[in-house]
Structures are given as structure tokens and as C-alpha cells.
Amino acid sequence: MLALFGLVIALNVINYTLLTYMPTYLQTTIGMDSASADTLAVVGQAIMMLLIPFAGALSDRIGRKPCWGISLVGIFVLAIPMYMLMAQGLAWAIVGFTVLGLIYLLQLGTISATFPAMFPTHVRFAGMAISYNVATAAFGGTAPLVNESVVEATGDVLFPAYYMMGACLIGMLALYFVIETKGVSIKGRDVPGLAEQQAKLAGKGSS
């Protein structure tokens, strides 16, 4: 539950900061007009919508944890450069937003496969519901308010990038404790993938 809690903090801080707060950020902080900010959001999210099935397919090919790892590290590294790029005008803002959005897809496109597989069948619904909803309410839904309040208080227009980076660090820590479940059955009362992980570790130890 704690591992999922950490992943959901990363998932939803990025989600609410990048997808929900972005039009407001561009208007109030960057000075972009409302039509341009809405255009950016529509274009960027339309591209994400078209490509999200490919993110899910990639996770079936290389695994859930590699996709999450690439996404968390990628956003951590690129958040500041892309936010600085978005301040250069509408065209560059679309580029910066889309780059971050496409990297984020590696999380968004894999949650339906990743999260349920973290729990045994008999506690799956309760485990997911508690972790996901508490983390979302505490960190996701509050992200636009936190971003706007800190930007107004400090004048630092890059704070949303810092906030996403902090969430990514929490996600990376949580990901370390997540068991890879690509190709593993999620039926039964055992933790999915745990036996396979232990077998791999035992094989490495004997070799």
C-alpha cells in the first residue's frame, strides 16, 4: 500500500500540475492569452490520447517498472528545461508540454496493468482504493492550489517543475519496492510476481 501510495503521488502531482493547472499557469504566470493556453492543452492532450495505447503496449513488452522508471527519471530531468521552453511562446509551449506529456504517458498508460497487480486478489480492491484515493486527495487534487499559492508567494515561475521533480523522487523510491508483474498471473492469494522474483534472486545467488 505504501509503494502504491508513492506511485500515486508521482502520478497525480504530475497529472494535476501538467494537465489541470497548466492553462492557468500559462495565463497568469507566463502572460499567455486564454485562447492560446486552451489551444496548447487541447493539442497536447489530443496527441497524448492518440499515443496512450502504445505506452500500454510498450509496458507489455519491456515491463511495468522500466516504463515507470523511464517516465519518472525523464520528467525529473526535463521538467525545468521544458518549463523554461514553454515561456518562449505558443509554439515552444506546445513542444514543451507535449514532450512532458509523452514521457508521462509511460505512467498513465500502464496504471491499469501496474496497480491491480500489486495486490493479491482478496485484498486488491481495498488496497488499491485506500492507497489511490487518499494519495490523490492529499497530493493530486491539491496540486493546482499548491502550485499557484507558492508561485504567487515566491514569484518563482519554475515552482511547478520543482514540485513535479519532488513527486518523481517519491515515485522512484516507491518503485524500488514494486515487484515486476509483466507476464505474471495476478490470480490467487499470493502477491503477484513475488514467487518469480524470489526464484530469480535464488538463481542469481546459486550462480
mmCIF file of C-alpha atoms in Angstrom:
data_model
loop_
_atom_site.group_PDB
_atom_site.id
_atom_site.type_symbol
_atom_site.label_atom_id
_atom_site.label_comp_id
_atom_site.label_asym_id
_atom_site.label_seq_id
_atom_site.Cartn_x
_atom_site.Cartn_y
_atom_site.Cartn_z
ATOM 1 C CA MET A 1 0.000 0.000 0.000
ATOM 2 C CA LEU A 2 2.856 2.400 0.774
ATOM 3 C CA ALA A 3 4.514 1.610 -2.564
ATOM 4 C CA LEU A 4 1.280 2.350 -4.407
ATOM 5 C CA PHE A 5 0.809 5.499 -2.323
ATOM 6 C CA GLY A 6 4.199 6.746 -3.502
ATOM 7 C CA LEU A 7 3.496 5.943 -7.147
ATOM 8 C CA VAL A 8 0.140 7.710 -6.987
ATOM 9 C CA ILE A 9 1.752 10.822 -5.501
ATOM 10 C CA ALA A 10 4.039 10.988 -8.535
ATOM 11 C CA LEU A 11 1.258 10.107 -10.983
ATOM 12 C CA ASN A 12 -1.238 12.676 -9.765
ATOM 13 C CA VAL A 13 1.059 15.559 -8.837
ATOM 14 C CA ILE A 14 2.295 15.384 -12.434
ATOM 15 C CA ASN A 15 -1.240 14.902 -13.752
ATOM 16 C CA TYR A 16 -2.822 17.834 -11.927
ATOM 17 C CA THR A 17 0.196 20.091 -12.400
ATOM 18 C CA LEU A 18 0.736 19.358 -16.083
ATOM 19 C CA LEU A 19 -2.796 18.756 -17.349
ATOM 20 C CA THR A 20 -5.091 20.676 -14.990
ATOM 21 C CA TYR A 21 -3.041 23.633 -13.768
ATOM 22 C CA MET A 22 -1.125 24.307 -16.989
ATOM 23 C CA PRO A 23 -3.655 26.626 -18.744
ATOM 24 C CA THR A 24 -3.951 28.759 -15.596
ATOM 25 C CA TYR A 25 -0.168 28.777 -15.190
ATOM 26 C CA LEU A 26 0.405 29.918 -18.759
ATOM 27 C CA GLN A 27 -2.134 32.732 -18.448
ATOM 28 C CA THR A 28 -1.302 34.078 -15.000
ATOM 29 C CA THR A 29 2.441 33.427 -14.892
ATOM 30 C CA ILE A 30 3.672 33.459 -18.475
ATOM 31 C CA GLY A 31 1.142 36.018 -19.711
ATOM 32 C CA MET A 32 -0.278 33.831 -22.478
ATOM 33 C CA ASP A 33 -3.804 34.678 -23.630
ATOM 34 C CA SER A 34 -6.669 32.321 -22.809
ATOM 35 C CA ALA A 35 -7.177 31.078 -26.373
ATOM 36 C CA SER A 36 -3.503 30.156 -26.785
ATOM 37 C CA ALA A 37 -3.399 28.377 -23.417
ATOM 38 C CA ASP A 38 -6.502 26.365 -24.281
ATOM 39 C CA THR A 39 -5.066 25.546 -27.702
ATOM 40 C CA LEU A 40 -1.909 24.198 -26.116
ATOM 41 C CA ALA A 41 -3.883 21.986 -23.738
ATOM 42 C CA VAL A 42 -6.137 20.626 -26.488
ATOM 43 C CA VAL A 43 -3.305 19.917 -28.942
ATOM 44 C CA GLY A 44 -1.033 18.355 -26.334
ATOM 45 C CA GLN A 45 -3.706 16.154 -24.793
ATOM 46 C CA ALA A 46 -5.012 15.080 -28.204
ATOM 47 C CA ILE A 47 -1.523 13.821 -29.073
ATOM 48 C CA MET A 48 -1.352 12.037 -25.719
ATOM 49 C CA MET A 49 -4.748 10.428 -26.279
ATOM 50 C CA LEU A 50 -3.677 9.036 -29.644
ATOM 51 C CA LEU A 51 -0.439 7.583 -28.292
ATOM 52 C CA ILE A 52 -1.535 6.183 -24.931
ATOM 53 C CA PRO A 53 -2.257 2.668 -26.307
ATOM 54 C CA PHE A 54 1.362 2.451 -27.445
ATOM 55 C CA ALA A 55 2.549 3.196 -23.909
ATOM 56 C CA GLY A 56 0.477 0.287 -22.645
ATOM 57 C CA ALA A 57 1.812 -1.972 -25.378
ATOM 58 C CA LEU A 58 5.375 -0.977 -24.509
ATOM 59 C CA SER A 59 4.822 -1.976 -20.885
ATOM 60 C CA ASP A 60 3.672 -5.404 -22.070
ATOM 61 C CA ARG A 61 6.923 -5.692 -23.999
ATOM 62 C CA ILE A 62 9.558 -4.352 -21.594
ATOM 63 C CA GLY A 63 7.732 -4.431 -18.259
ATOM 64 C CA ARG A 64 5.857 -2.087 -15.941
ATOM 65 C CA LYS A 65 8.812 -0.999 -13.813
ATOM 66 C CA PRO A 66 11.049 0.024 -16.752
ATOM 67 C CA CYS A 67 8.240 2.200 -18.155
ATOM 68 C CA TRP A 68 7.692 3.872 -14.811
ATOM 69 C CA GLY A 69 11.417 4.300 -14.290
ATOM 70 C CA ILE A 70 11.915 5.936 -17.685
ATOM 71 C CA SER A 71 8.977 8.264 -17.067
ATOM 72 C CA LEU A 72 9.973 9.305 -13.545
ATOM 73 C CA VAL A 73 13.604 9.927 -14.450
ATOM 74 C CA GLY A 74 12.665 11.620 -17.722
ATOM 75 C CA ILE A 75 10.293 14.099 -16.104
ATOM 76 C CA PHE A 76 12.752 14.750 -13.275
ATOM 77 C CA VAL A 77 15.479 15.627 -15.788
ATOM 78 C CA LEU A 78 13.352 17.550 -18.294
ATOM 79 C CA ALA A 79 10.833 19.393 -16.104
ATOM 80 C CA ILE A 80 12.885 22.584 -15.691
ATOM 81 C CA PRO A 81 14.133 22.779 -19.313
ATOM 82 C CA MET A 82 10.605 22.206 -20.683
ATOM 83 C CA TYR A 83 9.041 24.801 -18.376
ATOM 84 C CA MET A 84 11.683 27.308 -19.463
ATOM 85 C CA LEU A 85 10.922 26.408 -23.085
ATOM 86 C CA MET A 86 7.187 26.954 -22.577
ATOM 87 C CA ALA A 87 7.873 30.549 -21.570
ATOM 88 C CA GLN A 88 9.169 31.320 -25.083
ATOM 89 C CA GLY A 89 5.782 31.466 -26.823
ATOM 90 C CA LEU A 90 2.882 29.311 -28.002
ATOM 91 C CA ALA A 91 4.777 27.105 -30.470
ATOM 92 C CA TRP A 92 7.518 26.322 -27.973
ATOM 93 C CA ALA A 93 4.951 25.887 -25.227
ATOM 94 C CA ILE A 94 3.227 23.181 -27.289
ATOM 95 C CA VAL A 95 6.589 21.451 -27.776
ATOM 96 C CA GLY A 96 7.473 21.590 -24.083
ATOM 97 C CA PHE A 97 4.038 20.475 -22.938
ATOM 98 C CA THR A 98 3.934 17.618 -25.452
ATOM 99 C CA VAL A 99 7.406 16.353 -24.502
ATOM 100 C CA LEU A 100 6.468 16.158 -20.831
ATOM 101 C CA GLY A 101 3.078 14.691 -21.721
ATOM 102 C CA LEU A 102 4.571 11.928 -23.855
ATOM 103 C CA ILE A 103 7.021 10.965 -21.118
ATOM 104 C CA TYR A 104 4.146 10.995 -18.616
ATOM 105 C CA LEU A 105 2.231 8.549 -20.825
ATOM 106 C CA LEU A 106 4.577 5.786 -19.673
ATOM 107 C CA GLN A 107 2.925 6.137 -16.282
ATOM 108 C CA LEU A 108 -0.591 6.946 -17.403
ATOM 109 C CA GLY A 109 -0.730 4.167 -19.993
ATOM 110 C CA THR A 110 0.359 1.466 -17.556
ATOM 111 C CA ILE A 111 -1.603 2.133 -14.358
ATOM 112 C CA SER A 112 -4.383 -0.306 -15.246
ATOM 113 C CA ALA A 113 -1.816 -3.093 -15.518
ATOM 114 C CA THR A 114 0.511 -1.955 -12.732
ATOM 115 C CA PHE A 115 -1.723 -1.045 -9.803
ATOM 116 C CA PRO A 116 -4.091 -4.059 -9.593
ATOM 117 C CA ALA A 117 -1.140 -6.443 -9.897
ATOM 118 C CA MET A 118 0.446 -5.037 -6.736
ATOM 119 C CA PHE A 119 -2.118 -6.804 -4.527
ATOM 120 C CA PRO A 120 -3.369 -10.376 -4.005
ATOM 121 C CA THR A 121 -6.911 -10.972 -5.249
ATOM 122 C CA HIS A 122 -8.650 -10.989 -1.854
ATOM 123 C CA VAL A 123 -7.385 -7.528 -0.825
ATOM 124 C CA ARG A 124 -6.969 -5.954 -4.259
ATOM 125 C CA PHE A 125 -9.967 -3.649 -4.241
ATOM 126 C CA ALA A 126 -9.444 -2.368 -0.687
ATOM 127 C CA GLY A 127 -5.692 -1.957 -1.080
ATOM 128 C CA MET A 128 -5.997 -0.018 -4.309
ATOM 129 C CA ALA A 129 -8.943 2.096 -3.170
ATOM 130 C CA ILE A 130 -7.343 3.244 0.075
ATOM 131 C CA SER A 131 -3.891 3.995 -1.325
ATOM 132 C CA TYR A 132 -5.045 5.575 -4.579
ATOM 133 C CA ASN A 133 -7.804 7.775 -3.222
ATOM 134 C CA VAL A 134 -6.002 9.030 -0.122
ATOM 135 C CA ALA A 135 -2.864 9.886 -2.127
ATOM 136 C CA THR A 136 -4.916 11.545 -4.863
ATOM 137 C CA ALA A 137 -6.940 13.639 -2.432
ATOM 138 C CA ALA A 138 -3.897 14.695 -0.414
ATOM 139 C CA PHE A 139 -1.413 15.378 -3.196
ATOM 140 C CA GLY A 140 -3.161 15.304 -6.575
ATOM 141 C CA GLY A 141 -6.268 17.383 -6.047
ATOM 142 C CA THR A 142 -4.327 19.953 -4.055
ATOM 143 C CA ALA A 143 -1.520 20.346 -6.622
ATOM 144 C CA PRO A 144 -3.026 23.292 -8.563
ATOM 145 C CA LEU A 145 -3.644 25.180 -5.315
ATOM 146 C CA VAL A 146 -0.141 24.456 -4.007
ATOM 147 C CA ASN A 147 1.464 25.488 -7.293
ATOM 148 C CA GLU A 148 -0.495 28.705 -7.618
ATOM 149 C CA SER A 149 -0.022 29.678 -3.965
ATOM 150 C CA VAL A 150 3.750 29.140 -3.996
ATOM 151 C CA VAL A 151 4.230 30.900 -7.331
ATOM 152 C CA GLU A 152 2.270 33.900 -6.052
ATOM 153 C CA ALA A 153 4.115 33.929 -2.720
ATOM 154 C CA THR A 154 7.640 33.489 -4.066
ATOM 155 C CA GLY A 155 7.473 34.738 -7.646
ATOM 156 C CA ASP A 156 9.337 31.611 -8.766
ATOM 157 C CA VAL A 157 7.634 30.608 -12.021
ATOM 158 C CA LEU A 158 9.529 27.319 -12.099
ATOM 159 C CA PHE A 159 7.972 26.004 -8.887
ATOM 160 C CA PRO A 160 5.565 23.646 -10.753
ATOM 161 C CA ALA A 161 8.628 21.987 -12.285
ATOM 162 C CA TYR A 162 10.231 21.641 -8.842
ATOM 163 C CA TYR A 163 7.009 20.188 -7.453
ATOM 164 C CA MET A 164 6.859 17.555 -10.170
ATOM 165 C CA MET A 165 10.518 16.729 -9.606
ATOM 166 C CA GLY A 166 9.893 16.194 -5.901
ATOM 167 C CA ALA A 167 6.967 13.917 -6.694
ATOM 168 C CA CYS A 168 9.173 11.975 -9.113
ATOM 169 C CA LEU A 169 11.718 11.376 -6.350
ATOM 170 C CA ILE A 170 8.980 9.930 -4.147
ATOM 171 C CA GLY A 171 7.845 7.781 -7.073
ATOM 172 C CA MET A 172 11.372 6.491 -7.671
ATOM 173 C CA LEU A 173 11.657 5.451 -4.025
ATOM 174 C CA ALA A 174 8.294 3.694 -4.176
ATOM 175 C CA LEU A 175 9.163 1.998 -7.477
ATOM 176 C CA TYR A 176 12.150 0.293 -5.856
ATOM 177 C CA PHE A 177 9.734 -1.748 -3.728
ATOM 178 C CA VAL A 178 7.357 -2.632 -6.579
ATOM 179 C CA ILE A 179 7.508 -6.183 -7.935
ATOM 180 C CA GLU A 180 7.581 -6.567 -11.720
ATOM 181 C CA THR A 181 4.425 -8.349 -12.929
ATOM 182 C CA LYS A 182 4.844 -8.456 -16.710
ATOM 183 C CA GLY A 183 3.624 -11.858 -17.879
ATOM 184 C CA VAL A 184 2.693 -12.929 -14.331
ATOM 185 C CA SER A 185 -0.725 -14.207 -13.249
ATOM 186 C CA ILE A 186 -2.487 -11.905 -10.801
ATOM 187 C CA LYS A 187 -4.880 -14.607 -9.562
ATOM 188 C CA GLY A 188 -4.754 -16.145 -6.102
ATOM 189 C CA ARG A 189 -3.961 -15.034 -2.569
ATOM 190 C CA ASP A 190 -0.219 -14.588 -3.050
ATOM 191 C CA VAL A 191 1.422 -11.301 -4.014
ATOM 192 C CA PRO A 192 1.669 -11.394 -7.832
ATOM 193 C CA GLY A 193 5.216 -11.822 -9.075
ATOM 194 C CA LEU A 194 6.721 -12.430 -5.634
ATOM 195 C CA ALA A 195 7.483 -16.120 -6.250
ATOM 196 C CA GLU A 196 9.045 -15.313 -9.624
ATOM 197 C CA GLN A 197 11.159 -12.563 -8.087
ATOM 198 C CA GLN A 198 12.371 -14.857 -5.304
ATOM 199 C CA ALA A 199 13.187 -17.581 -7.838
ATOM 200 C CA LYS A 200 15.293 -15.124 -9.866
ATOM 201 C CA LEU A 201 17.137 -13.965 -6.760
ATOM 202 C CA ALA A 202 17.767 -17.556 -5.715
ATOM 203 C CA GLY A 203 19.094 -18.354 -9.188
ATOM 204 C CA LYS A 204 21.477 -15.414 -9.056
ATOM 205 C CA GLY A 205 22.635 -16.437 -5.610
ATOM 206 C CA SER A 206 23.367 -20.021 -6.611
ATOM 207 C CA SER A 207 25.271 -18.913 -9.710
#
